[in-house]
Coordinates of C-alpha atoms in Angstrom, one line a residue:
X1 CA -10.6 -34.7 -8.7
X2 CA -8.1 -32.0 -7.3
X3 CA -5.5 -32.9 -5.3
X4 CA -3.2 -29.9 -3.7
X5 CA 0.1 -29.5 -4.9
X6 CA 2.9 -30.9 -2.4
X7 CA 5.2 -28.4 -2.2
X8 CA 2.2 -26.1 -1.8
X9 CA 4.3 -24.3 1.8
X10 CA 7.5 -24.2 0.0
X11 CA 8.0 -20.6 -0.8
X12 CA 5.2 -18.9 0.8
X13 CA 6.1 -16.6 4.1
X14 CA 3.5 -16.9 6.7
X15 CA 3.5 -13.9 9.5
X16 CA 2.4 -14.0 12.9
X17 CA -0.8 -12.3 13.3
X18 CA -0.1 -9.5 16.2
X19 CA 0.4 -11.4 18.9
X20 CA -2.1 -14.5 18.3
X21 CA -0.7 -18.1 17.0
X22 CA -2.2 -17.7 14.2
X23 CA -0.2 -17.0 10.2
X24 CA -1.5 -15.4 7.2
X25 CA 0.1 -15.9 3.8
X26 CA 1.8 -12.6 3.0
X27 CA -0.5 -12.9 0.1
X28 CA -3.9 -13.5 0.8
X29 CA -7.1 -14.0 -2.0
X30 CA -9.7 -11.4 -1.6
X31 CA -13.4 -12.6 -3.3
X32 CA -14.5 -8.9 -3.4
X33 CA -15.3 -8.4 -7.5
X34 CA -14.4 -11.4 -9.4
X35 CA -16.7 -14.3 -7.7
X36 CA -20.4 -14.4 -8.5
X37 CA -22.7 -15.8 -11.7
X38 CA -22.3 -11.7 -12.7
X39 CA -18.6 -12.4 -13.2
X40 CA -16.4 -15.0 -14.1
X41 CA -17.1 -18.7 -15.0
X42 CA -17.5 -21.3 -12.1
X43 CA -14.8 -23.0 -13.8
X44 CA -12.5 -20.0 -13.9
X45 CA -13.6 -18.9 -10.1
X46 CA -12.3 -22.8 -9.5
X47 CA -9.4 -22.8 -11.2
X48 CA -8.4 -19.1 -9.5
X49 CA -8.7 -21.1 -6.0
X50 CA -7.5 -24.2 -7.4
X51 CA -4.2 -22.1 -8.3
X52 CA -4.3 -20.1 -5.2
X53 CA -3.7 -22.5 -2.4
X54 CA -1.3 -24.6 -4.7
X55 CA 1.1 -21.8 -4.4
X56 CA 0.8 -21.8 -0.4
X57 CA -2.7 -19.0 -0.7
X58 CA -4.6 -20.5 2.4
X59 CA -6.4 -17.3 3.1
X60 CA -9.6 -16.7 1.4
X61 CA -10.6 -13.3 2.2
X62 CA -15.3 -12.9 1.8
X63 CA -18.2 -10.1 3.4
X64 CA -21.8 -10.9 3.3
X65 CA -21.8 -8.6 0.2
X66 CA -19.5 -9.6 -2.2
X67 CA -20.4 -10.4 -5.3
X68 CA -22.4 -9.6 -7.1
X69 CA -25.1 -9.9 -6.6
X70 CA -24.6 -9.4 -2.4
X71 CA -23.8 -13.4 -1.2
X72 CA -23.2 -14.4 -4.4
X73 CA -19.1 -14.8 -3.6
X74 CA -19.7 -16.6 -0.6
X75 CA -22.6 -19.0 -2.6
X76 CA -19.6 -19.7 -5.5
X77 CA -17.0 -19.9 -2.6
X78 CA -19.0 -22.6 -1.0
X79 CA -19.5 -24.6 -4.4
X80 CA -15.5 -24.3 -4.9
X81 CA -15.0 -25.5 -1.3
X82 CA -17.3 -28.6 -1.8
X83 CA -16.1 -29.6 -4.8
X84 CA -12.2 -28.8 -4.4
X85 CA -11.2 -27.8 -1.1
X86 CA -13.3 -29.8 1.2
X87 CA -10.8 -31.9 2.5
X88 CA -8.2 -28.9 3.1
X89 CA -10.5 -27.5 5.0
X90 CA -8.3 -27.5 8.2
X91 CA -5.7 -25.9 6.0
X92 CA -7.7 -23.0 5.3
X93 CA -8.1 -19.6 6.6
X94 CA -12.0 -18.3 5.9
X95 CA -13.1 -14.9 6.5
X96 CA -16.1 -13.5 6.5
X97 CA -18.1 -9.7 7.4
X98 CA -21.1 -8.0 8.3
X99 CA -22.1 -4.2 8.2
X100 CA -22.9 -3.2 4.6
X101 CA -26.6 -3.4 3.6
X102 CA -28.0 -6.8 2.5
X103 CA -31.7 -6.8 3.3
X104 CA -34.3 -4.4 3.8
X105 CA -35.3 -3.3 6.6
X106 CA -33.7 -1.6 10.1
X107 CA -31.7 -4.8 10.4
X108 CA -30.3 -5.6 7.4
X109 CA -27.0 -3.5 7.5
X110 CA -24.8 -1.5 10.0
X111 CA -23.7 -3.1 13.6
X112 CA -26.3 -4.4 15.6
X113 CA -26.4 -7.7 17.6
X114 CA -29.4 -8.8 15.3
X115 CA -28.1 -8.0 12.5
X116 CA -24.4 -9.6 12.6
X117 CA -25.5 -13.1 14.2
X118 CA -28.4 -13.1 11.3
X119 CA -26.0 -12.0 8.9
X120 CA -23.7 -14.7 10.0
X121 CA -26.0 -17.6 10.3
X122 CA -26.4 -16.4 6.5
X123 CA -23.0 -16.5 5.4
X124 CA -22.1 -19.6 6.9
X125 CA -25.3 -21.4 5.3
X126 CA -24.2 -19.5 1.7
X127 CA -20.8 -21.5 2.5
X128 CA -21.8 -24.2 3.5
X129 CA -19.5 -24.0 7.2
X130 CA -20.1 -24.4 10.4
X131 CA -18.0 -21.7 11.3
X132 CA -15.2 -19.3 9.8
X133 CA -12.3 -18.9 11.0
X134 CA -12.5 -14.3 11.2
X135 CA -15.6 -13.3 11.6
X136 CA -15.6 -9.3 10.7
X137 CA -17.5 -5.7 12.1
X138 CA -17.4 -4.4 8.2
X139 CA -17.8 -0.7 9.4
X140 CA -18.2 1.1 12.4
X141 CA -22.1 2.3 13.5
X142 CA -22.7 5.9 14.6
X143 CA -25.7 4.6 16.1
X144 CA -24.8 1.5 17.7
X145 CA -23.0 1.4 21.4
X146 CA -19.4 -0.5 20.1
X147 CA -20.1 -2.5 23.3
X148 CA -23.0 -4.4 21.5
X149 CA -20.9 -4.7 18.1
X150 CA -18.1 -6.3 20.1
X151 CA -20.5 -8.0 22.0
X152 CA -22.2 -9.3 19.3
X153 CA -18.3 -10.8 17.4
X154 CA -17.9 -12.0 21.2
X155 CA -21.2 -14.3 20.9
X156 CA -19.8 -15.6 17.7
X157 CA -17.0 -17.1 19.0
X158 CA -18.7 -18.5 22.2
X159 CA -21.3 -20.0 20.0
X160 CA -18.3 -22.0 17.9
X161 CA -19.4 -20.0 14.8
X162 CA -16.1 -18.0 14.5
X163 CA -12.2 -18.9 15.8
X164 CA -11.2 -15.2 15.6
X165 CA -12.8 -11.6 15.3
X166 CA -11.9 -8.4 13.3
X167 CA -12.7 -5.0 12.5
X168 CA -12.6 -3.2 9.1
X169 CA -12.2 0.2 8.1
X170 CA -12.5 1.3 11.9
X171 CA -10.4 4.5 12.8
X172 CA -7.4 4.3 15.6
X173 CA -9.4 5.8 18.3
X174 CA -12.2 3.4 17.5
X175 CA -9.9 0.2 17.3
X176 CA -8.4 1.2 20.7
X177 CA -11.9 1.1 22.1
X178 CA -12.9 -1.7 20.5
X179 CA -9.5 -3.9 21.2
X180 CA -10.6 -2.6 25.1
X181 CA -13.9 -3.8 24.9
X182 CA -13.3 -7.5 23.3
X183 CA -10.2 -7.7 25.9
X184 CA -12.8 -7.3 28.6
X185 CA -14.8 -10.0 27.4
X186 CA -12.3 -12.1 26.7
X187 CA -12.2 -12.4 23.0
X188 CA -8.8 -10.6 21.8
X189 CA -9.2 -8.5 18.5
X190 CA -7.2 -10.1 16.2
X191 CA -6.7 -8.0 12.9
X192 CA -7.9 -4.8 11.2
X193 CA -8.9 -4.6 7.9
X194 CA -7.6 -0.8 6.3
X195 CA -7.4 0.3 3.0
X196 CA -3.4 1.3 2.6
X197 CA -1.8 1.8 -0.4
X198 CA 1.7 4.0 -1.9
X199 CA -1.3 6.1 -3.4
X200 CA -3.8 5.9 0.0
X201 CA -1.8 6.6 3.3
X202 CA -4.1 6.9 5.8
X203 CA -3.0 4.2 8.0
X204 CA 0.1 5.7 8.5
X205 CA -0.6 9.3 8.8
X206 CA -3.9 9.2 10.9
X207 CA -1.9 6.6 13.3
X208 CA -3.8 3.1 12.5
X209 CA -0.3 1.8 12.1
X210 CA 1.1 2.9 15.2
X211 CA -2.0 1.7 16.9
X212 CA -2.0 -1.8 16.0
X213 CA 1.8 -1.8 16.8
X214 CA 0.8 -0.7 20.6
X215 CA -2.3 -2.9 20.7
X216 CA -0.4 -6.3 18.8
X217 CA -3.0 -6.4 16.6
X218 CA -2.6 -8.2 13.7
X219 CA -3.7 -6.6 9.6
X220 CA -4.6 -7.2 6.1
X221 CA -4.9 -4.5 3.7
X222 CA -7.2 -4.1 1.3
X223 CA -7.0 -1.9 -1.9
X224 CA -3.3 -2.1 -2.4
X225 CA -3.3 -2.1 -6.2
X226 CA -5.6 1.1 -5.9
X227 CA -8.4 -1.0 -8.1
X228 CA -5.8 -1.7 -10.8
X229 CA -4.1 1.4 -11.1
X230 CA -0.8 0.0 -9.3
X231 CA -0.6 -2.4 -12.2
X232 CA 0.7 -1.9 -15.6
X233 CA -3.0 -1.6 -16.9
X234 CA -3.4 1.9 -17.3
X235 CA 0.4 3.5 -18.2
X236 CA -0.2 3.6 -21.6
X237 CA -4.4 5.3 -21.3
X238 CA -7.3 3.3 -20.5
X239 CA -8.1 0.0 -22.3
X240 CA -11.5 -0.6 -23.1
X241 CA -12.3 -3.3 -21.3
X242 CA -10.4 -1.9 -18.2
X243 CA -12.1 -1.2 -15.1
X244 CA -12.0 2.5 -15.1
X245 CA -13.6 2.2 -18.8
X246 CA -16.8 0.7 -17.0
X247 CA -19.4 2.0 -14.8
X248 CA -17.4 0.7 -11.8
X249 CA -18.5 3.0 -8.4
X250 CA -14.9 2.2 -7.6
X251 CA -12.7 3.6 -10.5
X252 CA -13.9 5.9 -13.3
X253 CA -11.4 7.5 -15.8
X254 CA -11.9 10.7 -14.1
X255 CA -9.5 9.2 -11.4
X256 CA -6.7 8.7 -14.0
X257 CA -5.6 12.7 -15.0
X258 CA -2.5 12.7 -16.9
X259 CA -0.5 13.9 -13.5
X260 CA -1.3 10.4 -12.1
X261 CA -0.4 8.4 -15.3
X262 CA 2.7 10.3 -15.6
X263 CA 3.4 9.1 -11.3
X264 CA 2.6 5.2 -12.5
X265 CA 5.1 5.9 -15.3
X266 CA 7.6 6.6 -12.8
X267 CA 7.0 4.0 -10.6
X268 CA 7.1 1.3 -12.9
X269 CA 10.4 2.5 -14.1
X270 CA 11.5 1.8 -9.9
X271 CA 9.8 -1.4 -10.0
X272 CA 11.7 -2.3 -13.3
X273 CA 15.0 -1.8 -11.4
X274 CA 13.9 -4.0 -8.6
X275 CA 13.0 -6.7 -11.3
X276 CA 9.5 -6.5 -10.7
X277 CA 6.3 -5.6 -12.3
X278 CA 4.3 -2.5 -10.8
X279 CA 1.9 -4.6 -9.1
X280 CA 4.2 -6.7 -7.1
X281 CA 6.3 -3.3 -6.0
X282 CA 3.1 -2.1 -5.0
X283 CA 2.5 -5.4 -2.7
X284 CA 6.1 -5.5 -1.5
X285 CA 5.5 -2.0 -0.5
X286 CA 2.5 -2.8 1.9
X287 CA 4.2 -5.7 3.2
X288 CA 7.4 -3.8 3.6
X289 CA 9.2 -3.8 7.5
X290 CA 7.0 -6.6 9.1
X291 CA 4.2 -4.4 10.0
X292 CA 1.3 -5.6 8.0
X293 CA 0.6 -8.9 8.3
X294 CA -0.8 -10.3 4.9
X295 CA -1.7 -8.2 1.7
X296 CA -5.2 -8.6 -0.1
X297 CA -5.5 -9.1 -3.5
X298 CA -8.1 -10.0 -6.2
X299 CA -7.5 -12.0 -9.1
X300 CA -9.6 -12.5 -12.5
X301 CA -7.5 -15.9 -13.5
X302 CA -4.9 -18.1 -12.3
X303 CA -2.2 -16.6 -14.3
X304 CA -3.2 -12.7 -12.1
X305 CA -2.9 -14.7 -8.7
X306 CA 0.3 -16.5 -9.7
X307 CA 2.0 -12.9 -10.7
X308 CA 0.8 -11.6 -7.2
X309 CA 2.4 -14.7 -5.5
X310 CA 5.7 -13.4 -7.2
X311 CA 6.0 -10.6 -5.2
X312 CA 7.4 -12.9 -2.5
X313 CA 10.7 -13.3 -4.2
X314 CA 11.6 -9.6 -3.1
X315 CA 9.5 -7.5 -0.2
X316 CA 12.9 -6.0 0.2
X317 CA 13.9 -2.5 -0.2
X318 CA 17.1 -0.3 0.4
X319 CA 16.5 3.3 1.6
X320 CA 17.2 4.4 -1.7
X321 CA 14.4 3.3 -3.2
X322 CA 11.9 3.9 -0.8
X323 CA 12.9 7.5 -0.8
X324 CA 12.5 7.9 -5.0
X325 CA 8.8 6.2 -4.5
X326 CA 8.2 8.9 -2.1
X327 CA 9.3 11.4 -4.0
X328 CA 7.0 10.3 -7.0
X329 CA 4.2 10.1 -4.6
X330 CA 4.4 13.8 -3.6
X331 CA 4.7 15.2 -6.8

């Protein structure tokens, strides 16, 4: 039977998310690829959670989707739960989102009120919950008033099946608007999902950033190893059992051109001087300055998760530094 490790809060910063009482590990376990029959062992999946929260991990990061198969993360999630985490369950942060496809039909995907309570009512079942703690709008719809989306993560918390609510992948303008709308009602938006990265700046230079600074609203990136190429995997060409090797939709080799290689090169030769491996330079950089809240990463084994927790013992850098990175960047 698994108990927790007691020292489990020792080292682990938790940060205030935007101006709610709520704290996020600075590192925080996504379930996007690795959790599902398709994947990894339930024993591995287990051991990768088991690992997690003993080193202070108490955000478990899930969408309807995940898998795969779609709802096959949140299926192995609730096995793990039951049989490990059960009785830390008031120690746990548990996320969840709607908005990508999961059943045919007109009300199987995008951002109606139908389909995020169904959706919801789903997940929770899948998890075996009666509630989570951020309950998600996955993606903006083009075709659905954001007063019903927001309406609809508003109706989630009044029903006691969510604590908090969130957007992802939802552009300034549009978190403005919907920050308005959930203020209206009563329901404060608590955190935005982006993808950020050294290699994918867009929340900086179309003003996300600056917007969740004005708005106090809280965020957890996603993407900020670039799907593995932040890590030492690829500096040396493409292993065969590598990601971008596979049929992956979300890296091919085509991504890696020799310019690129030659830029993770570099910057592993910075993140060597800072006595760290690419991959936790890459985390450090995210949750550089205070202004994301908690970095999202994935983890195929205890041992990936524990070298991600190891970026905490520097998210420091000296103006020096963070000039050369940029200068590798715009190459």
């Amino acid at each position: 039977m698994y108990t927790a490790h007691p020292d489990r809060y020792s080292d682990m910063p938790y940060r205030r998310t935007g101006r709610s009482g709520l704290k996020l590990p600075a590192i925080s376990l996504g379930l996007w690829h690795n959790f599902g029959p398709a994947d990894r062992t339930v024993e591995t999946q287990r051991a990768i959670l088991r690992r997690a929260f003993d080193l202070g991990v108490t955000h478990f990061d899930l969408a309807n989707n995940y898998g795969p198969p779609p709802g096959a993360a949140e299926s192995a999630f609730g096995e793990a739960l039951k049989s490990d985490l059960a009785a830390y369950r008031d120690e746990l942060i548990i996320s969840t989102k709607a908005g990508y496809l999961m059943w045919p039909g007109p009300y199987g995907e995008w951002g109606s009120r139908k389909y995020l309570l169904s959706s919801l009512d789903q997940s929770l079942t899948r998890m075996g919950l009666d509630y989570v703690d951020v309950f998600y709008s996955h993606r903006p719809d083009p075709e659905t008033p954001l007063e019903e989306t927001m309406g609809a993560l508003h109706s989630a918390v009044q029903q006691g099946k969510a604590l908090y609510v969130g957007v992802s992948n939802y552009s300034a303008e549009q978190t403005r608007e919907a920050a308005r709308i959930l203020g209206e009602l009563g329901t404060p938006l608590l955190i935005h999902q982006p993808r950020y990265s050294m290699l994918d700046r867009r929340p900086e230079d179309e003003g996300l950033l600056d917007a969740l600074d004005e708005l106090q609203v809280g965020s957890i990136v996603f993407s900020p190893l670039e799907q593995g190429m932040l890590t030492g995997r690829y500096l040396d060409g493409i292993p065969e059992d590598s990601r971008a090797a596979s049929d992956s939709p979300f890296l091919n080799s085509d991504a890696l051109t020799e310019d690129l290689v030659a830029q993770l090169r570099e910057l592993n030769d910075i993140a060597e001087s800072r006595g760290q491996t690419l991959a936790q330079m890459a985390l450090a950089w995210v949750l550089r300055g205070g202004r994301v809240t908690s970095a999202l990463v994935g983890a195929s084994s205890p041992q990936q998760i524990e070298d991600s927790v190891g970026t905490i013992r520097n998210l420091d850098f000296d103006a020096d530094e963070l000039a050369r990175i940029d200068a590798v960047i715009k190459k």
